[in-house]
CSV table of C-alpha atoms in Angstrom, one decimal:
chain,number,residue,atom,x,y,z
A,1,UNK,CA,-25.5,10.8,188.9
A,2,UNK,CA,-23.0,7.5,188.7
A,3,UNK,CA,-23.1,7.7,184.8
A,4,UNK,CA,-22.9,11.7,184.6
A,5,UNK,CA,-19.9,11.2,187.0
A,6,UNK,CA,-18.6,8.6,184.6
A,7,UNK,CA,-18.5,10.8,181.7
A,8,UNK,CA,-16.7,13.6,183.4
A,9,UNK,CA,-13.6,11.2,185.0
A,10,UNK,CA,-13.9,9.6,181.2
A,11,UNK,CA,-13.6,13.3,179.2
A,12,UNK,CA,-11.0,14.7,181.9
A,13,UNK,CA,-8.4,12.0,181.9
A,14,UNK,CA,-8.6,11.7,178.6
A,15,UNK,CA,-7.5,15.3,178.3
A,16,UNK,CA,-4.6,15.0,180.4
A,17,UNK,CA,-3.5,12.7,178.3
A,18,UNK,CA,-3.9,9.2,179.8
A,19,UNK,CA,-4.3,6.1,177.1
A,20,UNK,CA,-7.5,5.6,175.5
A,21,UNK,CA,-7.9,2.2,176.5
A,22,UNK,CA,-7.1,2.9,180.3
A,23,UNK,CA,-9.2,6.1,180.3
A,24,UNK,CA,-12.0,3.7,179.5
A,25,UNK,CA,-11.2,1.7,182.3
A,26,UNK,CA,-11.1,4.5,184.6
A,27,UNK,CA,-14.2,5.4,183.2
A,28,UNK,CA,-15.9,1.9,183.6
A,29,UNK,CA,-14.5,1.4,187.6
A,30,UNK,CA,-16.4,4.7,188.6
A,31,UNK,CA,-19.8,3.0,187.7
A,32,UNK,CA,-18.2,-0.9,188.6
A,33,UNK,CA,-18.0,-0.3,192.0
A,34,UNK,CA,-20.6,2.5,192.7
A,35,UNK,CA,-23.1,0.1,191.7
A,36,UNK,CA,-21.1,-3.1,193.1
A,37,UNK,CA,-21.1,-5.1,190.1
A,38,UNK,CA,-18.3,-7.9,189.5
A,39,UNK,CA,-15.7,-7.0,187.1
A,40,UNK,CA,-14.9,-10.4,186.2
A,41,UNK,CA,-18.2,-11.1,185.0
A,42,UNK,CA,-17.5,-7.9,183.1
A,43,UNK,CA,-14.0,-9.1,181.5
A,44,UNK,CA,-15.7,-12.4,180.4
A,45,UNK,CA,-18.5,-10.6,179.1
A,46,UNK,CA,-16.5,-8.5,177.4
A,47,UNK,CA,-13.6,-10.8,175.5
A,48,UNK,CA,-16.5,-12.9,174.9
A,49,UNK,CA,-17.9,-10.2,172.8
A,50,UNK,CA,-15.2,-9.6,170.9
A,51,UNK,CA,-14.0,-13.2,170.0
A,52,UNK,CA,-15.7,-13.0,166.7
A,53,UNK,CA,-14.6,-13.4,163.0
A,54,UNK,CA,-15.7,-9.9,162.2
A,55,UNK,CA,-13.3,-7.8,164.2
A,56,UNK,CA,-10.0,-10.0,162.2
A,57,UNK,CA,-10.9,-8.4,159.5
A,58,UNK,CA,-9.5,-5.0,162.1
A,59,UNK,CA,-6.1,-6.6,162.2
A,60,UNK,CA,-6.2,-8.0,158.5
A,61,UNK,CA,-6.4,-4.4,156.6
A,62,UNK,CA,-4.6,-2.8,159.8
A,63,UNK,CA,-1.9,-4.9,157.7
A,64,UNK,CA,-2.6,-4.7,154.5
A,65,UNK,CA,-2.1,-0.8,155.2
A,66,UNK,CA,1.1,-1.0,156.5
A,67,UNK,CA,2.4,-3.1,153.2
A,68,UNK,CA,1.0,-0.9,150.5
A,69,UNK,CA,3.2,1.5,152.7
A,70,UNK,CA,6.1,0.1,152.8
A,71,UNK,CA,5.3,-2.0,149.1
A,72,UNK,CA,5.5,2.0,147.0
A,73,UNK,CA,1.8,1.4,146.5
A,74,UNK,CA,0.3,5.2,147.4
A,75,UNK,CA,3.1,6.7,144.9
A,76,UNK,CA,1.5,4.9,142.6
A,77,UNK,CA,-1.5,5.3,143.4
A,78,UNK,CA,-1.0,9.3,143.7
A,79,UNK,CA,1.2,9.1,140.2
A,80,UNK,CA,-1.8,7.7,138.3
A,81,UNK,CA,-4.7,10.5,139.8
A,82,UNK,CA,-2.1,12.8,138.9
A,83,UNK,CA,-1.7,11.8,135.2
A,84,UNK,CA,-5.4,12.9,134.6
A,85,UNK,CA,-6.4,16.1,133.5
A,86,UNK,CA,-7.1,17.3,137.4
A,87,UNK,CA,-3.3,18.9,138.0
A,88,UNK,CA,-4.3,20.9,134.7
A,89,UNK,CA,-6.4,23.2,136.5
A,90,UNK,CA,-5.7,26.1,138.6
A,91,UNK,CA,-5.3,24.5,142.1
A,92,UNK,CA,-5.4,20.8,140.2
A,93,UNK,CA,-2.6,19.6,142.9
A,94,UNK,CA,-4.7,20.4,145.5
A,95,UNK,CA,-7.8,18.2,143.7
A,96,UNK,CA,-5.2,15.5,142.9
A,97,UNK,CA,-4.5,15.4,146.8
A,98,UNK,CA,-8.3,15.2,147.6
A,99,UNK,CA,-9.1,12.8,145.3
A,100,UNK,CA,-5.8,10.6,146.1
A,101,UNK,CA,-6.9,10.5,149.5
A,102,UNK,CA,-10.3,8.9,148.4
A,103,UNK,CA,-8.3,6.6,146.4
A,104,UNK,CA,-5.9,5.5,149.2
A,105,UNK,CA,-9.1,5.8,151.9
A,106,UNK,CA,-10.4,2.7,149.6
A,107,UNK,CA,-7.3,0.7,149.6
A,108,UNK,CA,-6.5,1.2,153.5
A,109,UNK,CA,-9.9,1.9,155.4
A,110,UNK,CA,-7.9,4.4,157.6
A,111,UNK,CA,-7.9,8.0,158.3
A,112,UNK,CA,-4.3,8.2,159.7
A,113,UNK,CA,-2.9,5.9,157.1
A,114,UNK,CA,-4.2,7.9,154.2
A,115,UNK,CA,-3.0,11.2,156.1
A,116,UNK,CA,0.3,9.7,156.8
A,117,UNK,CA,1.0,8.4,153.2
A,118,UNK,CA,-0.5,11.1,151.2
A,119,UNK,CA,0.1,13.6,153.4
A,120,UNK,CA,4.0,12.7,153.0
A,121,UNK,CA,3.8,12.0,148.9
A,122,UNK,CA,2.2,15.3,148.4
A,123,UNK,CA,3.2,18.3,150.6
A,124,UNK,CA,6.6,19.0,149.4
A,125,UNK,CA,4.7,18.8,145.7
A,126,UNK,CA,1.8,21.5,146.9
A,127,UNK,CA,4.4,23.8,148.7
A,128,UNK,CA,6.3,24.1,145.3
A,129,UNK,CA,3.5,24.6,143.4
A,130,UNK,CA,2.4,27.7,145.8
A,131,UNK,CA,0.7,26.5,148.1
A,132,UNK,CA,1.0,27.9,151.8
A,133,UNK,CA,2.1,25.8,154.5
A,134,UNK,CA,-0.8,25.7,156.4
A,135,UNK,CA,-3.1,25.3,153.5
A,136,UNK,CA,-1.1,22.0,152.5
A,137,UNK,CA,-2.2,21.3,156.4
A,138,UNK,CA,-5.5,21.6,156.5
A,139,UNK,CA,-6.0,20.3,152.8
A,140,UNK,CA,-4.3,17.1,153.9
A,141,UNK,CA,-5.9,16.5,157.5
A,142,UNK,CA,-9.3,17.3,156.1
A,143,UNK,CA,-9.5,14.7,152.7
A,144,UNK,CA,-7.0,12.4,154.9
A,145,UNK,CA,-10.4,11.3,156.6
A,146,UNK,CA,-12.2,10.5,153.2
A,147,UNK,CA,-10.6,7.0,154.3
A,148,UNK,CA,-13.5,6.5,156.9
A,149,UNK,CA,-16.0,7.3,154.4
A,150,UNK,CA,-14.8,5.4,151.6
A,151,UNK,CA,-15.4,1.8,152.0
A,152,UNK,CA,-13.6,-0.1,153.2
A,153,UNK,CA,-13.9,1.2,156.4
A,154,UNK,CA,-12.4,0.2,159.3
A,155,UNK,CA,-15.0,2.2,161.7
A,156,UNK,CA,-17.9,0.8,159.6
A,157,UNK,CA,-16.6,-2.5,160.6
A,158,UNK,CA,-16.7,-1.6,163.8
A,159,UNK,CA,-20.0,-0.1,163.5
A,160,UNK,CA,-21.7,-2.6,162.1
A,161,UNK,CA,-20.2,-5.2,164.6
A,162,UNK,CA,-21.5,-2.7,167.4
A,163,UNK,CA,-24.7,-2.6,165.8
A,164,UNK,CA,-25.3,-6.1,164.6
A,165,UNK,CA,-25.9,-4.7,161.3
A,166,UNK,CA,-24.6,-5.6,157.7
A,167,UNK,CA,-21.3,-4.7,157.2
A,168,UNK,CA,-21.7,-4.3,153.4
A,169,UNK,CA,-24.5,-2.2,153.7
A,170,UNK,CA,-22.7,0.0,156.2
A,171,UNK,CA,-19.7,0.8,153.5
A,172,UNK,CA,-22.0,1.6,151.1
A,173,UNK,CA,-23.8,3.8,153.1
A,174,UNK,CA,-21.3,6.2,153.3
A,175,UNK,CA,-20.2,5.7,149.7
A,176,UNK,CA,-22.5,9.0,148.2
A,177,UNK,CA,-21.4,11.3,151.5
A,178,UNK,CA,-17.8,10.6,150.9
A,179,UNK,CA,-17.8,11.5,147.0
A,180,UNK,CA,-19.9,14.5,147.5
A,181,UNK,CA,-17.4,15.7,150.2
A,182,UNK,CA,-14.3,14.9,147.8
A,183,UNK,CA,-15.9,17.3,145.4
A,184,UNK,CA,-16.8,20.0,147.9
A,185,UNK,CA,-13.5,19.7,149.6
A,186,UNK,CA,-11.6,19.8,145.6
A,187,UNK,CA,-14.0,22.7,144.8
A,188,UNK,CA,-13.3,25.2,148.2
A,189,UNK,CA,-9.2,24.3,147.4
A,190,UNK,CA,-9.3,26.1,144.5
A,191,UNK,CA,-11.2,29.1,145.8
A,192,UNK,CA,-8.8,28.9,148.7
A,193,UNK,CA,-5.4,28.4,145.9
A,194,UNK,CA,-7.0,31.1,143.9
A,195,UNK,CA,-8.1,33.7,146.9
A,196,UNK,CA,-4.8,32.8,149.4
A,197,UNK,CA,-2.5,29.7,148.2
A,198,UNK,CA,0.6,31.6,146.7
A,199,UNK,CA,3.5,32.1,149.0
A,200,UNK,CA,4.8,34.6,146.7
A,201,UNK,CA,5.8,32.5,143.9
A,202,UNK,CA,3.7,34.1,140.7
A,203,UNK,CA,1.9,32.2,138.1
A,204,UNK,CA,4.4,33.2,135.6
A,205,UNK,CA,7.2,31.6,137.2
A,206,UNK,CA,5.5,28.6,138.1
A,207,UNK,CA,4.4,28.0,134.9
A,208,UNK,CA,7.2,28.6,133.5
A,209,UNK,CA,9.4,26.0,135.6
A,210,UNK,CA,6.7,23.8,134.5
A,211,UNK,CA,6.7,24.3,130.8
A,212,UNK,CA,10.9,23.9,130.9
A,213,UNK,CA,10.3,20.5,132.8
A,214,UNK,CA,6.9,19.2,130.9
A,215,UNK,CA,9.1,16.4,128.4
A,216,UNK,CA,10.5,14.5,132.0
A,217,UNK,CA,7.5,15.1,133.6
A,218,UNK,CA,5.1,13.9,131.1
A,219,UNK,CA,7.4,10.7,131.0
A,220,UNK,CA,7.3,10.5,134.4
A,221,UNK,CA,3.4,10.7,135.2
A,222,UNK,CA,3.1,8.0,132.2
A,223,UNK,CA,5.6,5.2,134.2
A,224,UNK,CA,3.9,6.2,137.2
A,225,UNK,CA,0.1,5.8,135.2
A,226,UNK,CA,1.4,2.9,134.0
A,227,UNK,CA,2.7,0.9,136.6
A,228,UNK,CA,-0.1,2.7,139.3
A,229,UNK,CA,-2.5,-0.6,137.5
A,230,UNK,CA,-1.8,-3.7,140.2
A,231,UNK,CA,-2.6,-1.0,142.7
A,232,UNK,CA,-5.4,0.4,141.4
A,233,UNK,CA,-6.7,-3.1,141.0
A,234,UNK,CA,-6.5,-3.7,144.0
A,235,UNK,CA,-9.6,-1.7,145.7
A,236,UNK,CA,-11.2,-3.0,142.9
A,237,UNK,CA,-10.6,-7.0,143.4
A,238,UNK,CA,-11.0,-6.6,147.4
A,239,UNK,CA,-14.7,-4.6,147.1
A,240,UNK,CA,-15.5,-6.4,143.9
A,241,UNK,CA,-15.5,-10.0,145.3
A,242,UNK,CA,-17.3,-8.5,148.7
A,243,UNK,CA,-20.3,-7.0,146.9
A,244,UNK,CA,-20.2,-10.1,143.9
A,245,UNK,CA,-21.0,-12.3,147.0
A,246,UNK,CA,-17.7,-14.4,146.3
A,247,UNK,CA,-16.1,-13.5,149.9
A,248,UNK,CA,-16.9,-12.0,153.5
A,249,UNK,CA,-15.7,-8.5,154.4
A,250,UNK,CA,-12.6,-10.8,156.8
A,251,UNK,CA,-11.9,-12.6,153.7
A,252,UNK,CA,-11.7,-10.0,151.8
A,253,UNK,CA,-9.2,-8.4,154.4
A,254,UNK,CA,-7.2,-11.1,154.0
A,255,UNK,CA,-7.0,-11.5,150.3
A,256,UNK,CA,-5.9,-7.6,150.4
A,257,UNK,CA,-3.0,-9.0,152.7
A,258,UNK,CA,-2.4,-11.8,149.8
A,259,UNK,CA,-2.6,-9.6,147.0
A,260,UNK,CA,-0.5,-6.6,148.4
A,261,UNK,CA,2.9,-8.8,149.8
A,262,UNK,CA,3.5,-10.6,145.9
A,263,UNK,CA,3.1,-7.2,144.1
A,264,UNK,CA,5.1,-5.2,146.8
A,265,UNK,CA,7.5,-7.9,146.0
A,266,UNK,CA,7.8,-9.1,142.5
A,267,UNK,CA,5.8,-6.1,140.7
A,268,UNK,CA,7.0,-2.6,142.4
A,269,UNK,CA,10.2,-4.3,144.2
A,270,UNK,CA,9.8,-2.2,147.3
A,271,UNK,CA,9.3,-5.0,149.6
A,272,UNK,CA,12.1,-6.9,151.1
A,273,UNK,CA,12.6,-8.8,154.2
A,274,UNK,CA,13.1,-6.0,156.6
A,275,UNK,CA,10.5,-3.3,155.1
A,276,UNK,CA,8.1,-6.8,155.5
A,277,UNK,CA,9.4,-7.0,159.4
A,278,UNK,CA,8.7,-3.3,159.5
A,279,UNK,CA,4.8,-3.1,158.5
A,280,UNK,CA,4.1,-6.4,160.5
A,281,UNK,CA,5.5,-4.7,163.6
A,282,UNK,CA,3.5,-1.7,162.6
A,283,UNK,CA,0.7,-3.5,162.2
A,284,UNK,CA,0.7,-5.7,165.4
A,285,UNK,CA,0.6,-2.3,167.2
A,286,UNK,CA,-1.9,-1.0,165.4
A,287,UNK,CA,-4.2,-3.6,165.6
A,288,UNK,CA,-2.9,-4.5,169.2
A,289,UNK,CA,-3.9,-0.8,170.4
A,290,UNK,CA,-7.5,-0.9,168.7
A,291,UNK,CA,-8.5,-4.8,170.3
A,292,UNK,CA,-7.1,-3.6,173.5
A,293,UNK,CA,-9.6,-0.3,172.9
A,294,UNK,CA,-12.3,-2.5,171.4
A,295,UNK,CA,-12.3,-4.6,174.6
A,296,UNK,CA,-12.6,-2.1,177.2
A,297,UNK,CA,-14.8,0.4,175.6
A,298,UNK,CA,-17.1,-2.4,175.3
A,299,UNK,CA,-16.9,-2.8,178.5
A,300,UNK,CA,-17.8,0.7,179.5
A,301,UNK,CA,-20.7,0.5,176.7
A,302,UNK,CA,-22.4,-2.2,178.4
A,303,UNK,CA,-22.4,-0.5,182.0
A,304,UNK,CA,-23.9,2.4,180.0
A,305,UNK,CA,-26.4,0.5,178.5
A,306,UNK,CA,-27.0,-1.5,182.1
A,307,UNK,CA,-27.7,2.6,183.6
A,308,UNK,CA,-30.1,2.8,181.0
A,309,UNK,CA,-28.2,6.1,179.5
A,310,UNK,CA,-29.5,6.3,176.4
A,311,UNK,CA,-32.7,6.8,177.7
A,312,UNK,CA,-31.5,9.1,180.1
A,313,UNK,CA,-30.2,11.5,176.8
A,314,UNK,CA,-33.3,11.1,175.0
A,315,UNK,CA,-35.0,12.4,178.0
A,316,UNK,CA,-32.7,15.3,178.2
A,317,UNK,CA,-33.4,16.5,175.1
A,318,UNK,CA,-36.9,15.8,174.7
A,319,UNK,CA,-37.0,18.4,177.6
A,320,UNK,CA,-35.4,20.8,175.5
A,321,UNK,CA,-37.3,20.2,172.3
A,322,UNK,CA,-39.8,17.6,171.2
A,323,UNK,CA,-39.0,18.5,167.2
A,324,UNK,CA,-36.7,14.9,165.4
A,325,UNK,CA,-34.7,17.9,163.5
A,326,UNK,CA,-34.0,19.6,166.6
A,327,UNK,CA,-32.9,16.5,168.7
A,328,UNK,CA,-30.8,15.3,165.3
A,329,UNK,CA,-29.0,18.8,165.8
A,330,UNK,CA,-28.1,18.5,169.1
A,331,UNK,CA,-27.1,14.6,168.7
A,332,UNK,CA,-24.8,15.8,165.5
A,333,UNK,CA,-23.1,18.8,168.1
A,334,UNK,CA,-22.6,15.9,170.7
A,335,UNK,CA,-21.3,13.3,168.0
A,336,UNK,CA,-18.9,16.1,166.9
A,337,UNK,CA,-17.5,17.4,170.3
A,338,UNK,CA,-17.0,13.2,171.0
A,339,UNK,CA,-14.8,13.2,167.5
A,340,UNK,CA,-12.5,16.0,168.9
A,341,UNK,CA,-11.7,14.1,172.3
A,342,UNK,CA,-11.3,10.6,171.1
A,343,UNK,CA,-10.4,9.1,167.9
A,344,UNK,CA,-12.9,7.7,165.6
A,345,UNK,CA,-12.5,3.6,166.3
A,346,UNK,CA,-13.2,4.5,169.9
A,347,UNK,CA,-16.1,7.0,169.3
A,348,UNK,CA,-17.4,4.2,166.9
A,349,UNK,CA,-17.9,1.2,169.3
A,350,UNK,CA,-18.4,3.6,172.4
A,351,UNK,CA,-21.5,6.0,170.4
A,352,UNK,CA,-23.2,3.2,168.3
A,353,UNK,CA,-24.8,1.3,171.1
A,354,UNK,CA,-25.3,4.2,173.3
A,355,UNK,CA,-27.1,6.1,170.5
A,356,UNK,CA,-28.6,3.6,168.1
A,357,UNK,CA,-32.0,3.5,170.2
A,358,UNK,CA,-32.1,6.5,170.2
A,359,UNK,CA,-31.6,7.1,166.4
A,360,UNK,CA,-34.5,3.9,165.8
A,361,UNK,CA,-37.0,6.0,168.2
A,362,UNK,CA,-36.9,8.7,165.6
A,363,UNK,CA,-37.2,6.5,162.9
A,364,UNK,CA,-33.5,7.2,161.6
A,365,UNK,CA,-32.7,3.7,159.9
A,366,UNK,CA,-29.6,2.1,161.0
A,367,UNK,CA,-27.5,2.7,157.6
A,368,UNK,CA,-28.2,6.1,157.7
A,369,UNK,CA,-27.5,6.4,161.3
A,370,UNK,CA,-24.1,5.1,159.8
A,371,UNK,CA,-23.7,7.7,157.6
A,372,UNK,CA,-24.6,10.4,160.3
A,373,UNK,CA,-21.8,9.1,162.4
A,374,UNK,CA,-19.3,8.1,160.0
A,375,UNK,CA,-18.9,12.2,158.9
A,376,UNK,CA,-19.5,13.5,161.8
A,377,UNK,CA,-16.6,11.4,163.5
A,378,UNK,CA,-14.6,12.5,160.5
A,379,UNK,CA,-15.1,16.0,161.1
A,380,UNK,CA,-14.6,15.8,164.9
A,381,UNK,CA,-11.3,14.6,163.7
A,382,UNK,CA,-10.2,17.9,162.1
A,383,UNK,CA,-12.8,20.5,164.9
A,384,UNK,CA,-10.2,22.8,166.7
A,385,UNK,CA,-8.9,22.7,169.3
A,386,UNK,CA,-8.5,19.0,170.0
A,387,UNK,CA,-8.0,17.9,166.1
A,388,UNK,CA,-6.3,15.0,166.5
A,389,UNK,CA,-5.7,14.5,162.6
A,390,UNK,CA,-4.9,18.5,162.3
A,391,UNK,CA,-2.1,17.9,164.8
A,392,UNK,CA,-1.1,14.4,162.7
A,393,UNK,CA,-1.0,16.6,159.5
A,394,UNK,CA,1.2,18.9,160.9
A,395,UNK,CA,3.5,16.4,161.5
A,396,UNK,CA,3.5,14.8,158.5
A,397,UNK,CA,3.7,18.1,156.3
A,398,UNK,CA,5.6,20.3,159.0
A,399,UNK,CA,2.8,23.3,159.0
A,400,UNK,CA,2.2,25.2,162.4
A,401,UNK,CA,-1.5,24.1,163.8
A,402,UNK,CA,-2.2,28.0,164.0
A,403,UNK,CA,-1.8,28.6,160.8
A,404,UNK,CA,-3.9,26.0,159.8
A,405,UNK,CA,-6.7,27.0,161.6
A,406,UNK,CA,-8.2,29.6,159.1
A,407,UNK,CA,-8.2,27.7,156.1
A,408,UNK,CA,-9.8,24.1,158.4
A,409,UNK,CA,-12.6,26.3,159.5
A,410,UNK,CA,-13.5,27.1,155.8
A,411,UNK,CA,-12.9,23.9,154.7
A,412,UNK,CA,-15.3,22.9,157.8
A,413,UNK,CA,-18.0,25.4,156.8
A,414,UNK,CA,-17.8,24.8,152.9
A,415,UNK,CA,-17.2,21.4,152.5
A,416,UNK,CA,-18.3,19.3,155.7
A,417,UNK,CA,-20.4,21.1,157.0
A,418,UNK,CA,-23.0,21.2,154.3
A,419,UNK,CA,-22.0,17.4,153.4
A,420,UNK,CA,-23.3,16.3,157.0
A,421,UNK,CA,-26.8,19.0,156.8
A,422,UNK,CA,-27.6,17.0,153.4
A,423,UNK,CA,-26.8,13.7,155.2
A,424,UNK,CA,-28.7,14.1,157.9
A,425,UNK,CA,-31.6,15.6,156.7
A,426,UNK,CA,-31.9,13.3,153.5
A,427,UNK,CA,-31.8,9.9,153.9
A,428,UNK,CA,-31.9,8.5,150.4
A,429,UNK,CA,-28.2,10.8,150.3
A,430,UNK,CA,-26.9,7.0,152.2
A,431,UNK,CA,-29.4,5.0,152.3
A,432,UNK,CA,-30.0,4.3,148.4
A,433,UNK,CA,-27.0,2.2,147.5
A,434,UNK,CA,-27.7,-0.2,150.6
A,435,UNK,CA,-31.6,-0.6,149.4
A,436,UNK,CA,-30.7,-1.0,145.5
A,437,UNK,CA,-28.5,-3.9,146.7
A,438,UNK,CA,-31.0,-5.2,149.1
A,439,UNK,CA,-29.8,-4.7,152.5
A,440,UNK,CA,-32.7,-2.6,153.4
């Protein structure tokens, strides 16, 4: 009853709107002092768990991030996906922004980064090519969280630190999920472009406006293709010298850091002294926010585990039903409905002990218990009515949250929807890359 009381103060401040990290604390007091255990011993227990070289990696690409921000890096980045022959096609800007996001999701290892830098590059480019606002929306919110999928990851850092697991295996894990959801999520935007996307503009006239600009834009895409190279080295060095066996996932983070200040600098000129003051303040939020988060949902994890609730869920639904497919259902609608009240660093550390046991008692292996979380966090991220990345993309490309309802709720159904069924229900889908390279 102390636990199930827990869960309710935890859910109902959080949607008044208190601070993660104190709503958590809220949370962990209810059980504290019901039960009369110390808090210091709690505290102690708790920073002592963090203090580990894993979680400054967190800080590290946090960082990194916030220079390939401010360094011109996503232009780049965007410029070169955009040179190939995707923005041929009908609805190609829309693939282009899909794909981009996976690009920038492997360069950053954060949802709200890619959202944020993407999400600003293209939208005015979509809405002049036709598409409608809220389409640009939804189409930005929903491949802006490719960057949790695509390693590296910032929650599979934090997942494999929550479950003592190998943090290389865990980015690989959700390496197959996250390209098949690129392509489903490129494939339902063009249906959508084709069905719904025009704001009145015709074909005729956008092609035409398009043929009378092709000489500068051809020359543009080719400086942009051109000079997009140090950046698109740059996932390739970081994840290159992780899975080579030449570095650790937090030296890796901090080459990223190394490699992205001297080409912001010397290569793209973007960086100066106060655009380099401006992503290390960003950046010391950032990563000040998700330690302070890290530290007291672990504290509220452990009193969990103490009250024994993960057996107390399995034994709820084993009441219910006694089939693994039907309990992996109801754990996916519980994982989901988590992702739309809290955002996916907390869900990560908070879920991952809480569920793991439960997951290993139906012989679900801890990579692809990964995998199951890492898209169902994701789409939590983007479930109306909560949303929280639906409400930062319509920030970042001014379209009204109604209107982006309709064309989220396809994207949901066609796109992530069937990416998490075949996830869940076939394991070699994540866990083939970490067993060819030997972490299974």
């Amino acid at each position: 009853m102390l636990v199930l009381s827990s869960l309710i103060i935890l859910i109902a401040v959080m949607i008044t709107g208190v601070p993660v990290p104190l709503a958590f604390l809220i949370s962990a007091s209810v059980i504290c002092l019901g039960n009369g255990q110390d808090p210091q011993m709690l505290l102690i227990n708790g920073y002592n768990r963090i203090n580990t070289i894993l979680l400054l990696t967190i800080p590290l690409f946090v960082l990194a991030g916030s220079l390939i921000n401010q360094g011109g890096l996503g232009e780049k980045l965007v410029g070169a996906v955009e040179k190939t022959r995707l923005g041929k096609i009908k609805g190609g800007l829309g693939v282009v922004t899909c794909v981009s996001c996976a690009v920038f999701g492997a360069v950053s290892g954060s949802s709200s980064a890619t959202v944020s830098c993407v999400g600003a590059i293209m939208a005015p480019r979509l809405k002049q090519a036709g598409y409608k606002d809220g389409l640009v929306g939804a189409l930005v919110a929903s491949s802006g969280v490719l960057g949790i999928l695509i390693p590296p990851s910032m929650i599979m850092i934090l997942f494999a630190w929550a479950s003592n697991s190998s943090v290389l295996g865990c980015f690989v894990s959700t390496v197959i999920p996250g390209i098949t959801l690129t392509i489903l999520l490129s494939v339902v935007n063009c249906f959508l472009y084709r069905k719904n996307g025009s704001t009145g503009i015709t074909d005729a006239i956008i092609e035409n406006a398009k043929l009378t600009q092709q000489i500068k834009e051809e020359q543009k895409k080719k400086r942009a293709g051109e000079s997009a190279l140090p950046a698109l080295l740059m996932p390739v060095i970081i994840l290159g010298s992780i899975y080579a066996g030449f570095l650790t996932a937090t030296e890796s983070a901090a080459l990223s850091v190394l490699y992205a200040i001297p080409v912001g600098i010397l290569y793209y000129k973007k960086i100066d002294f106060n655009t380099y003051k401006i992503a290390m303040v960003d950046a010391g939020k950032t990563a000040g926010v998700i330690m302070a988060m890290t530290l007291t949902v672990q504290i509220l994890s452990r009193l969990y585990m103490t009250e024994n609730l993960p057996d107390m869920i399995l034994g709820v639904l084993t009441q219910i039903s006694t089939n693994k497919y039907v309990i992996l259902l109801m754990l996916n609608l519980f994982m989901v409905i988590m992702g739309m009240l809290m955002d996916d660093c907390s869900n990560t550390i908070l879920l991952t002990p809480i569920l793991l046991p439960i997951m290993q008692s139906l012989d679900i292996s801890v990579f692809h218990f990964a995998a199951i979380l890492g898209v169902n966090i994701g789409m939590g991220n983007i479930t109306p009515p909560t949303a929280p990345l639906l409400y930062l993309s319509g920030r970042i490309t001014g379209a009204q949250v109604k209107d982006m309802l309709k064309p989220t709720l396809i994207l949901i159904a066609c796109a992530w929807f069937p990416t998490l069924l075949i996830t869940t229900l076939f394991p070699p889908f994540s866990e083939f890359l970490p067993r060819i390279l030997g972490y299974m």
